[in-house]
Coordinates of C-alpha atoms in Angstrom, one line a residue:
Chain A
X1 CA 273.9 30.6 84.6
X2 CA 272.8 27.0 85.0
X3 CA 271.6 27.9 88.5
X4 CA 269.0 30.2 87.0
X5 CA 267.3 27.4 85.1
X6 CA 267.1 25.2 88.1
X7 CA 265.5 27.9 90.3
X8 CA 262.9 26.3 92.7
X9 CA 259.3 27.4 92.5
X10 CA 258.4 27.8 96.1
X11 CA 258.6 31.3 97.5
X12 CA 260.1 30.3 100.8
X13 CA 263.0 28.4 99.3
X14 CA 263.7 31.2 96.9
X15 CA 264.0 33.5 99.9
X16 CA 266.5 31.1 101.4
X17 CA 268.3 31.1 98.1
X18 CA 268.4 34.8 98.2
X19 CA 269.9 34.7 101.6
X20 CA 272.6 32.4 100.4
X21 CA 273.3 34.4 97.3
X22 CA 273.6 37.6 99.2
X23 CA 275.8 36.2 101.9
X24 CA 278.4 38.7 100.9
X25 CA 276.1 41.6 101.6
X26 CA 275.3 40.3 105.1
X27 CA 279.0 39.9 105.7
X28 CA 279.5 43.5 104.8
X29 CA 277.1 44.5 107.6
X30 CA 279.0 42.6 110.2
X31 CA 281.7 45.1 111.2
X32 CA 279.2 47.9 111.6
X33 CA 276.9 45.6 113.5
X34 CA 279.7 44.7 115.9
X35 CA 280.4 48.4 116.4
X36 CA 276.9 49.4 117.3
X37 CA 276.4 46.3 119.5
X38 CA 279.6 47.2 121.5
X39 CA 279.1 51.0 121.7
X40 CA 275.3 51.4 121.5
X41 CA 273.4 48.3 122.4
X42 CA 275.7 47.1 125.2
X43 CA 275.5 50.5 126.9
X44 CA 271.7 50.3 126.6
X45 CA 271.9 47.0 128.4
X46 CA 274.4 48.5 130.9
X47 CA 271.8 51.2 131.7
X48 CA 270.2 48.6 134.0
X49 CA 272.7 49.7 136.6
X50 CA 270.3 52.6 137.2
X51 CA 268.2 50.0 139.0
X52 CA 271.2 48.5 140.8
X53 CA 273.9 49.6 143.3
X54 CA 276.7 49.3 140.9
X55 CA 280.0 48.2 142.2
X56 CA 282.9 48.3 139.8
X57 CA 284.4 45.1 141.2
X58 CA 281.2 43.1 141.1
X59 CA 280.4 44.3 137.6
X60 CA 277.0 44.9 136.0
X61 CA 275.6 41.4 136.5
X62 CA 277.0 40.9 140.1
X63 CA 275.9 44.2 141.6
X64 CA 272.8 44.0 143.9
X65 CA 269.4 45.3 142.7
X66 CA 268.3 48.6 144.2
X67 CA 264.9 48.9 142.7
X68 CA 263.9 52.5 142.0
X69 CA 266.0 53.9 144.8
X70 CA 268.1 56.1 142.4
X71 CA 265.1 57.4 140.7
X72 CA 263.5 58.4 144.0
X73 CA 266.8 60.0 145.0
X74 CA 266.8 61.9 141.8
X75 CA 263.2 63.2 142.4
X76 CA 264.3 64.5 145.9
X77 CA 267.5 66.1 144.7
X78 CA 267.0 69.9 144.3
X79 CA 270.0 69.8 141.9
X80 CA 268.0 67.5 139.5
X81 CA 265.3 70.1 139.1
X82 CA 267.9 72.7 138.5
X83 CA 269.6 70.9 135.7
X84 CA 266.3 69.7 134.2
X85 CA 265.0 73.3 134.2
X86 CA 268.2 74.7 132.8
X87 CA 268.3 72.1 130.0
X88 CA 264.8 72.9 129.0
X89 CA 265.1 76.7 129.3
X90 CA 268.3 76.8 127.3
X91 CA 266.7 74.7 124.5
X92 CA 263.6 76.9 124.5
X93 CA 265.8 80.1 124.4
X94 CA 267.6 78.5 121.4
X95 CA 264.3 77.7 119.7
X96 CA 263.0 81.2 120.2
X97 CA 266.0 83.4 119.6
X98 CA 268.4 81.3 117.6
X99 CA 266.0 79.7 115.2
X100 CA 264.8 82.7 113.1
X101 CA 268.3 84.0 112.5
X102 CA 269.4 81.5 109.8
X103 CA 266.1 82.0 108.0
X104 CA 266.6 85.8 107.9
X105 CA 270.2 85.3 106.9
X106 CA 269.2 83.0 104.0
X107 CA 266.7 85.5 102.8
X108 CA 269.2 88.3 102.8
X109 CA 272.0 86.2 101.2
X110 CA 269.5 85.2 98.5
X111 CA 268.9 88.8 97.6
X112 CA 272.5 89.3 96.7
X113 CA 273.2 89.3 92.9
X114 CA 277.0 89.5 92.9
X115 CA 278.2 85.9 92.9
X116 CA 281.6 86.7 94.3
X117 CA 280.2 88.8 97.2
X118 CA 277.6 86.1 97.9
X119 CA 280.3 83.3 97.9
X120 CA 282.5 85.3 100.3
X121 CA 279.7 86.0 102.7
X122 CA 278.8 82.3 102.7
X123 CA 282.4 81.2 103.2
X124 CA 283.0 83.5 106.1
X125 CA 279.7 82.8 107.9
X126 CA 280.0 79.0 107.6
X127 CA 283.6 78.9 109.0
X128 CA 282.9 79.0 112.8
X129 CA 280.8 75.8 112.4
X130 CA 284.0 73.9 111.7
X131 CA 285.9 75.1 114.7
X132 CA 286.0 73.1 117.9
X133 CA 284.1 74.4 120.9
X134 CA 287.5 74.7 122.6
X135 CA 288.5 77.4 120.1
X136 CA 285.1 79.1 120.1
X137 CA 285.1 78.9 123.9
X138 CA 288.6 80.4 124.1
X139 CA 287.5 83.3 121.9
X140 CA 284.4 83.8 124.0
X141 CA 286.4 83.8 127.2
X142 CA 288.8 86.3 125.7
X143 CA 286.0 88.6 124.5
X144 CA 284.2 88.6 127.8
X145 CA 287.3 88.9 130.0
X146 CA 286.5 91.3 132.9
X147 CA 289.9 92.9 132.4
X148 CA 289.9 94.4 129.0
X149 CA 287.8 91.9 127.0
X150 CA 286.8 93.5 123.7
X151 CA 283.0 93.2 124.2
X152 CA 283.3 94.7 127.7
X153 CA 285.3 97.6 126.4
X154 CA 282.7 98.4 123.8
X155 CA 279.9 97.9 126.3
X156 CA 281.8 100.0 128.9
X157 CA 282.2 102.9 126.4
X158 CA 278.4 103.2 126.1
X159 CA 277.9 102.7 129.9
X160 CA 276.8 99.1 129.9
X161 CA 278.2 95.8 131.3
X162 CA 280.4 94.3 132.1
X163 CA 279.1 90.9 130.9
X164 CA 281.3 88.1 132.3
X165 CA 281.1 84.3 132.5
X166 CA 280.9 84.6 136.2
X167 CA 277.6 86.5 136.1
X168 CA 274.4 84.4 136.5
X169 CA 272.4 87.1 134.8
X170 CA 274.0 86.7 131.5
X171 CA 275.3 83.1 131.4
X172 CA 272.4 81.7 129.3
X173 CA 272.5 84.7 127.0
X174 CA 276.2 84.0 126.4
X175 CA 275.5 80.3 125.7
X176 CA 272.8 81.1 123.1
X177 CA 274.7 84.0 121.6
X178 CA 278.0 82.1 121.2
X179 CA 276.1 79.2 119.7
X180 CA 274.3 81.5 117.3
X181 CA 277.6 83.0 116.3
X182 CA 279.0 79.5 115.6
X183 CA 276.0 77.9 113.8
X184 CA 273.9 80.7 112.2
X185 CA 275.7 80.7 108.9
X186 CA 275.8 76.9 108.6
X187 CA 272.1 76.5 109.5
X188 CA 271.2 79.0 106.8
X189 CA 272.4 76.5 104.1
X190 CA 269.4 74.3 104.3
X191 CA 267.1 77.3 103.8
X192 CA 269.2 78.5 100.9
X193 CA 268.9 75.0 99.4
X194 CA 265.1 75.2 99.9
X195 CA 264.9 78.6 98.3
X196 CA 266.9 77.6 95.3
X197 CA 264.5 74.7 94.6
X198 CA 261.5 77.0 94.4
X199 CA 260.1 77.1 90.9
X200 CA 261.3 80.3 89.1
X201 CA 258.0 80.5 87.2
X202 CA 256.3 81.4 90.5
X203 CA 258.5 84.5 90.7
X204 CA 257.8 85.4 87.1
X205 CA 254.1 85.1 87.7
X206 CA 254.4 87.3 90.8
X207 CA 256.3 89.9 88.8
X208 CA 253.5 89.9 86.1
X209 CA 251.1 90.5 89.0
X210 CA 253.1 93.5 90.0
X211 CA 254.8 92.1 93.1
X212 CA 258.0 93.9 94.2
X213 CA 260.9 92.0 95.9
X214 CA 259.4 92.3 99.3
X215 CA 256.0 91.0 98.1
X216 CA 257.8 88.2 96.3
X217 CA 259.6 87.2 99.5
X218 CA 256.4 87.3 101.5
X219 CA 254.2 85.5 99.1
X220 CA 256.5 83.2 97.1
X221 CA 259.8 82.6 99.1
X222 CA 258.4 82.1 102.6
X223 CA 255.5 79.8 101.6
X224 CA 258.1 77.9 99.4
X225 CA 260.3 77.1 102.4
X226 CA 257.5 76.6 104.9
X227 CA 257.8 72.9 105.1
X228 CA 261.6 73.2 105.7
X229 CA 260.9 75.6 108.5
X230 CA 258.4 73.3 110.1
X231 CA 260.7 70.4 109.8
X232 CA 263.6 72.3 111.5
X233 CA 261.3 73.4 114.3
X234 CA 260.3 69.8 114.9
X235 CA 264.0 68.7 114.8
X236 CA 264.6 71.3 117.5
X237 CA 261.7 70.0 119.6
X238 CA 263.0 66.5 119.3
X239 CA 266.3 67.7 120.8
X240 CA 264.8 69.6 123.7
X241 CA 266.5 67.4 126.3
X242 CA 269.9 67.8 124.7
X243 CA 272.4 70.6 125.3
X244 CA 275.8 70.9 123.7
X245 CA 277.8 69.5 126.5
X246 CA 281.1 70.4 124.9
X247 CA 280.0 74.1 124.8
X248 CA 278.8 74.2 128.4
X249 CA 281.8 72.4 129.8
X250 CA 284.1 75.0 128.1
X251 CA 282.2 78.0 129.5
X252 CA 280.6 77.3 132.8
X253 CA 282.1 77.4 136.3
X254 CA 280.7 76.7 139.8
X255 CA 279.5 80.3 140.1
X256 CA 276.9 79.8 137.4
X257 CA 275.8 76.2 138.0
X258 CA 272.5 77.6 139.2
X259 CA 271.7 78.8 135.6
X260 CA 274.1 76.9 133.5
X261 CA 274.4 73.4 134.8
X262 CA 272.6 71.0 132.4
X263 CA 271.7 67.3 132.5
X264 CA 274.8 66.4 130.4
X265 CA 277.3 68.2 132.6
X266 CA 275.5 67.0 135.8
X267 CA 275.8 63.4 134.7
X268 CA 279.4 63.9 133.8
X269 CA 280.3 65.4 137.3
X270 CA 278.2 62.9 139.3
X271 CA 279.2 59.9 137.4
X272 CA 282.8 60.4 136.4
X273 CA 283.7 63.0 139.0
X274 CA 282.1 61.6 142.1
X275 CA 281.8 58.0 140.9
X276 CA 278.1 57.8 141.6
X277 CA 277.7 55.5 138.6
X278 CA 274.2 54.2 139.3
X279 CA 272.7 57.6 140.2
X280 CA 274.3 59.3 137.2
X281 CA 273.0 56.5 134.9
X282 CA 269.5 57.0 136.3
X283 CA 269.7 60.7 135.5
X284 CA 271.0 59.8 132.0
X285 CA 268.3 57.3 131.5
X286 CA 265.6 59.8 132.5
X287 CA 267.1 62.1 129.8
X288 CA 267.1 59.4 127.2
X289 CA 263.5 58.4 127.8
X290 CA 262.1 61.9 127.9
X291 CA 264.3 62.7 124.8
X292 CA 262.9 59.7 123.0
X293 CA 259.3 60.7 123.8
X294 CA 260.0 64.2 122.4
X295 CA 261.4 62.6 119.3
X296 CA 258.3 60.4 118.8
X297 CA 255.9 63.3 119.3
X298 CA 258.0 65.5 116.9
X299 CA 258.1 62.8 114.3
X300 CA 254.3 62.3 114.5
X301 CA 253.7 66.0 114.1
X302 CA 256.2 66.1 111.2
X303 CA 254.3 63.4 109.4
X304 CA 251.0 65.2 110.0
X305 CA 252.1 68.7 109.0
X306 CA 254.9 68.1 106.4
X307 CA 255.5 65.3 104.0
X308 CA 258.8 64.5 105.7
X309 CA 259.4 62.2 108.6
X310 CA 262.6 61.4 110.4
X311 CA 262.4 57.7 110.0
Chain B
X1 CA 265.4 92.6 83.0
X2 CA 264.5 93.1 86.6
X3 CA 263.0 96.5 87.2
X4 CA 264.1 97.9 90.5
X5 CA 262.3 100.6 92.4
X6 CA 264.1 103.1 94.5
X7 CA 263.0 101.3 97.7
X8 CA 264.6 98.1 96.4
X9 CA 267.9 99.9 95.6
X10 CA 268.0 101.4 99.1
X11 CA 267.3 97.9 100.5
X12 CA 270.1 96.4 98.4
X13 CA 272.6 98.9 99.7
X14 CA 271.6 98.2 103.3
X15 CA 271.6 94.5 102.7
X16 CA 275.1 94.6 101.4
X17 CA 276.2 96.7 104.3
X18 CA 274.5 94.5 106.8
X19 CA 276.1 91.3 105.5
X20 CA 279.5 93.0 105.5
X21 CA 279.0 93.9 109.1
X22 CA 277.9 90.3 109.8
X23 CA 281.0 88.9 108.1
X24 CA 283.1 91.3 110.2
X25 CA 281.5 90.0 113.4
X26 CA 282.5 86.5 112.3
X27 CA 286.1 87.5 111.7
X28 CA 286.8 90.1 114.4
X29 CA 287.3 87.7 117.3
X30 CA 290.0 85.9 115.4
X31 CA 291.7 89.1 114.2
X32 CA 291.6 90.4 117.8
X33 CA 293.2 87.3 119.2
X34 CA 295.7 87.2 116.3
X35 CA 296.7 90.8 116.9
X36 CA 297.2 90.1 120.6
X37 CA 299.2 87.0 120.0
X38 CA 301.6 89.0 117.7
X39 CA 301.9 92.0 120.1
X40 CA 304.3 93.0 122.8
X41 CA 303.2 91.6 126.2
X42 CA 303.1 94.9 127.9
X43 CA 300.7 96.3 125.3
X44 CA 298.4 93.3 125.7
X45 CA 298.4 93.5 129.4
X46 CA 297.5 97.2 129.3
X47 CA 294.6 96.4 126.9
X48 CA 295.9 98.6 124.1
X49 CA 295.7 96.0 121.4
X50 CA 292.6 96.1 119.2
X51 CA 292.9 94.7 115.7
X52 CA 296.4 95.8 114.8
X53 CA 299.4 94.3 116.7
X54 CA 301.5 96.7 118.8
X55 CA 305.2 95.9 119.1
X56 CA 305.0 93.2 116.5
X57 CA 307.0 90.0 117.4
X58 CA 306.8 86.3 116.9
X59 CA 308.2 85.2 120.3
X60 CA 305.1 83.5 121.5
X61 CA 304.8 81.5 118.2
X62 CA 308.4 80.5 118.4
X63 CA 307.6 79.1 121.8
X64 CA 304.3 77.4 120.8
X65 CA 305.7 75.6 117.7
X66 CA 308.8 74.5 119.6
X67 CA 306.6 73.3 122.5
X68 CA 306.9 69.6 122.9
X69 CA 303.4 69.2 124.3
X70 CA 301.8 71.2 121.5
X71 CA 303.6 69.1 118.8
X72 CA 302.8 65.8 120.5
X73 CA 299.1 66.6 120.8
X74 CA 299.1 67.8 117.2
X75 CA 300.6 64.4 116.3
X76 CA 298.0 62.5 118.3
X77 CA 295.2 64.5 116.6
X78 CA 296.6 63.7 113.1
X79 CA 296.8 59.9 114.0
X80 CA 293.3 59.8 115.6
X81 CA 291.8 61.8 112.7
X82 CA 293.6 59.8 110.0
X83 CA 293.0 56.3 111.4
X84 CA 289.5 57.2 112.7
X85 CA 288.3 58.7 109.4
X86 CA 289.6 55.8 107.3
X87 CA 287.9 53.1 109.5
X88 CA 284.7 55.2 109.9
X89 CA 284.3 55.6 106.2
X90 CA 285.1 52.0 105.5
X91 CA 282.7 50.6 108.1
X92 CA 279.9 53.1 107.5
X93 CA 280.0 52.5 103.7
X94 CA 280.1 48.7 104.2
X95 CA 276.8 49.1 106.1
X96 CA 275.3 51.6 103.7
X97 CA 275.8 49.5 100.6
X98 CA 273.8 46.4 101.5
X99 CA 271.1 48.6 103.0
X100 CA 270.8 50.5 99.7
X101 CA 269.9 47.2 97.9
X102 CA 266.1 47.0 97.7
X103 CA 266.2 43.2 97.2
X104 CA 268.0 42.6 100.5
X105 CA 265.9 40.2 102.6
X106 CA 265.3 41.9 106.0
X107 CA 266.4 45.3 104.9
X108 CA 263.7 47.2 106.9
X109 CA 264.4 45.6 110.3
X110 CA 268.2 45.7 109.8
X111 CA 268.0 49.4 108.9
X112 CA 266.0 50.0 112.0
X113 CA 268.5 48.2 114.2
X114 CA 271.1 50.8 113.0
X115 CA 268.8 53.8 113.1
X116 CA 267.6 53.1 116.6
X117 CA 271.1 53.9 117.9
X118 CA 270.4 57.5 116.9
X119 CA 267.1 57.6 118.7
X120 CA 267.9 56.1 122.0
X121 CA 271.1 56.0 124.0
X122 CA 272.2 54.1 127.0
X123 CA 273.9 57.2 128.3
X124 CA 277.3 58.5 129.2
X125 CA 278.1 56.2 132.2
X126 CA 277.2 52.8 130.7
X127 CA 279.1 53.8 127.5
X128 CA 282.1 54.7 129.7
X129 CA 281.9 51.4 131.5
X130 CA 281.8 49.5 128.2
X131 CA 284.9 51.3 126.9
X132 CA 286.6 50.7 130.2
X133 CA 285.6 47.0 130.1
X134 CA 287.1 46.7 126.7
X135 CA 290.4 47.9 128.1
X136 CA 290.3 51.0 125.9
X137 CA 290.5 53.7 128.6
X138 CA 293.7 55.7 128.3
X139 CA 294.5 54.4 124.8
X140 CA 293.9 56.1 121.4
X141 CA 291.3 53.4 120.8
X142 CA 288.9 55.2 123.1
X143 CA 289.2 58.3 120.9
X144 CA 288.7 56.3 117.7
X145 CA 286.4 53.3 118.1
X146 CA 283.2 54.7 119.8
X147 CA 282.8 57.2 116.9
X148 CA 283.5 54.7 114.2
X149 CA 280.0 54.5 112.8
X150 CA 277.4 57.2 112.2
X151 CA 273.8 56.8 111.2
X152 CA 273.8 60.2 109.6
X153 CA 276.7 59.4 107.3
X154 CA 275.3 56.0 106.6
X155 CA 272.1 57.6 105.3
X156 CA 274.1 60.0 103.1
X157 CA 276.0 57.0 101.6
X158 CA 273.0 54.8 101.3
X159 CA 271.1 57.4 99.3
X160 CA 274.0 57.9 97.0
X161 CA 274.5 54.1 96.4
X162 CA 270.8 53.8 95.7
X163 CA 271.0 56.5 93.1
X164 CA 273.6 54.5 91.0
X165 CA 271.8 52.7 88.1
X166 CA 271.0 49.0 88.8
X167 CA 272.2 48.0 85.4
X168 CA 275.9 48.4 86.4
X169 CA 275.4 46.0 89.3
X170 CA 273.6 43.5 87.1
X171 CA 276.2 43.6 84.4
X172 CA 279.0 43.0 86.9
X173 CA 277.0 40.1 88.4
X174 CA 276.7 38.5 85.0
X175 CA 280.5 38.8 84.6
X176 CA 280.7 36.8 87.9
X177 CA 281.7 39.6 90.2
X178 CA 280.9 39.1 93.9
X179 CA 279.0 41.6 96.0
X180 CA 282.3 42.6 97.7
X181 CA 283.9 43.0 94.3
X182 CA 281.0 45.1 93.0
X183 CA 281.2 47.3 96.1
X184 CA 285.0 47.9 95.9
X185 CA 285.4 48.0 92.2
X186 CA 282.2 49.7 91.0
X187 CA 280.2 51.4 93.8
X188 CA 283.1 53.0 95.8
X189 CA 284.8 54.6 92.8
X190 CA 281.5 55.9 91.5
X191 CA 280.5 57.3 94.9
X192 CA 283.6 59.5 95.4
X193 CA 281.6 62.8 95.8
X194 CA 279.6 61.2 98.7
X195 CA 282.6 59.5 100.2
X196 CA 284.6 62.7 100.1
X197 CA 281.8 64.5 101.9
X198 CA 281.5 61.9 104.6
X199 CA 285.3 61.9 105.0
X200 CA 285.3 65.6 105.6
X201 CA 282.5 65.5 108.1
X202 CA 284.1 62.7 110.0
X203 CA 287.6 64.2 110.0
X204 CA 286.3 67.5 111.3
X205 CA 284.4 65.6 114.0
X206 CA 287.5 63.7 115.1
X207 CA 289.7 66.7 115.0
X208 CA 287.4 68.9 117.1
X209 CA 286.3 66.4 119.7
X210 CA 287.7 67.0 123.1
X211 CA 284.9 65.3 125.2
X212 CA 286.2 61.8 124.5
X213 CA 289.7 62.7 125.6
X214 CA 288.2 64.4 128.7
X215 CA 286.4 61.2 129.8
X216 CA 288.7 58.5 128.5
X217 CA 292.2 59.8 128.6
X218 CA 294.2 60.3 131.7
X219 CA 297.8 60.6 130.5
X220 CA 298.8 63.9 129.0
X221 CA 300.9 62.3 126.4
X222 CA 297.8 61.0 124.7
X223 CA 295.9 64.3 124.6
X224 CA 294.7 65.4 121.2
X225 CA 295.2 69.0 120.2
X226 CA 291.6 70.0 121.2
X227 CA 292.1 68.6 124.7
X228 CA 295.6 70.2 125.0
X229 CA 294.1 73.5 124.0
X230 CA 291.4 73.1 126.6
X231 CA 294.0 72.6 129.3
X232 CA 295.8 75.7 128.1
X233 CA 292.6 77.8 128.1
X234 CA 290.8 76.5 131.1
X235 CA 293.6 75.8 133.6
X236 CA 295.2 79.1 133.0
X237 CA 298.7 79.6 134.2
X238 CA 299.4 76.7 136.5
X239 CA 300.9 73.9 134.4
X240 CA 302.3 76.2 131.8
X241 CA 304.6 77.9 134.3
X242 CA 305.3 74.7 136.3
X243 CA 306.2 72.5 133.4
X244 CA 308.1 75.0 131.3
X245 CA 310.5 77.2 133.3
X246 CA 311.7 78.9 130.2
X247 CA 308.2 80.4 129.7
X248 CA 308.4 82.6 132.7
X249 CA 309.5 85.6 130.6
X250 CA 306.4 85.1 128.4
X251 CA 302.9 86.1 129.5
X252 CA 300.6 83.1 129.8
X253 CA 297.8 85.0 128.1
X254 CA 300.0 85.6 125.0
X255 CA 300.9 82.0 124.9
X256 CA 297.3 81.1 125.2
X257 CA 296.4 83.4 122.3
X258 CA 299.1 82.0 120.1
X259 CA 298.1 78.4 120.9
X260 CA 294.5 79.2 119.9
X261 CA 295.6 80.7 116.6
X262 CA 298.0 77.9 115.9
X263 CA 295.3 75.3 116.5
X264 CA 292.9 77.2 114.3
X265 CA 295.3 77.4 111.4
X266 CA 295.0 73.7 110.2
X267 CA 291.2 74.1 109.8
X268 CA 291.5 77.5 108.1
X269 CA 294.0 76.2 105.7
X270 CA 292.0 73.2 104.5
X271 CA 288.6 74.8 104.8
X272 CA 288.4 76.6 101.4
X273 CA 289.4 73.4 99.6
X274 CA 286.8 71.3 101.4
X275 CA 284.0 73.7 101.5
X276 CA 282.1 72.4 98.5
X277 CA 282.0 68.9 100.1
X278 CA 280.5 70.3 103.3
X279 CA 277.6 71.8 101.4
X280 CA 277.0 68.9 99.1
X281 CA 276.5 66.7 102.1
X282 CA 273.6 68.7 103.3
X283 CA 271.9 68.1 99.9
X284 CA 272.8 64.4 99.8
X285 CA 271.4 63.9 103.3
X286 CA 268.2 65.7 102.4
X287 CA 267.4 63.3 99.4
X288 CA 264.5 61.2 100.3
X289 CA 264.4 57.5 100.1

């Protein structure tokens, strides 16, 4: 307590005092700081091997510089265009086909009055989100098995199919569909939360004006969750360069590389499979830089069109 | 109360029906695999099994739960998930608390140093080389340490800490309590809902991750359950038959089905109890600064 009375007047020394007083707080940051330096900032530094001919014995520092060789190699590699196109296309398909489903689901769940029924539907549709891609992949492989997979049996009985994981025509469809199956329920939560925060007076006013449920949905609910919808679209745009590698690695095979190989899986095979460390790092760096640019653009749009920004 | 037109009643009926069908679509793949795992091999091979087991038996399950590799990978998963979740929540909340204090000098720049790791990444290969350089390859450390901090969870916890009234902290300070003491004795106990949510997210993340094991782990005796299951599913018959002579009278597909179900059971069992924490996390994360 005596300290307080002897507090110095100058602002700079009071700042210093604060630092000293809050030493404990800075110490608490330390373990986390060490973790992100080791596993995030050190790899960012290590990414300079994209500009070197990395040799595991000479290490990051000792390996000779290679300039932009790996980046020009990448621009001449037909495989690179393939994985770039696939990554982008799969993201766009997800944006177009997968994105509206949780909104519709949230609107439908919101119309249910019976609490028990509502709860059960929610519980069941959220469940797949918590399963590993290994399990969901295994279920997908089983359902699409050319010899007696359930989906192919149903399709066969109406004269369609078969849809298999070896078929280039359907591979991206399978990726988007299995992900929708896994995530649709879970993604609906954020819209349900947005719907529940809409002022109930708006609905009462709409009823007074003679609006039925459909009109209420159109003129109250949808405008009420508009900013959430925009925000989610922007989040998706910021992740255009990312594909769920755990999913693709579970489902793809060399027969469908042409349509299913994405940047993440390509980096994995080139880098860890064929030990082309520098080249794979260059591909990864390209992904990170373009991804970062998408993020910055999306965040700027988000600030402009909604009140939320990601940072 | 609410006046319902005929159109609305018809919609309501269809809506209920539609959601029931949807729930069925979510459950059918499991029920189908479950039925197959409980059926006679011949019926499975012939493709007769739909949703009801034919020739009910538990032979494949007996094999799976007595399988040394399955039990060992289950053990690895429990250790990695337990230790990883504990350390993750400790380190992440230790970062979140100081960053929730608005008087912390340099709070903005320090927060950015942490958040930037979410925006930009050095990539898979440099991260692999660091983990290798630290001597973690082929140890459980490689499965635990790289995922031991998360920006997303940090933001959830920071928002929660920030919502706790300042007066509690001030009162404790007057009583001579240190920052660390305030954190462990006041803030953590008061933040149990947020801590529980983050624990659940983290545990699910560790439990389901197979990619880390794929890149960092070479020896099969360190495979977590997800990675073991991947082997069973992707490399179909080869090692199952080679390594386990006694299996030859069981159909590999049935063993695979039983392993899938046995690996899903732990999640299905805990899921209903933890569900409320999953959902509250979404709300906590959405709270603005």
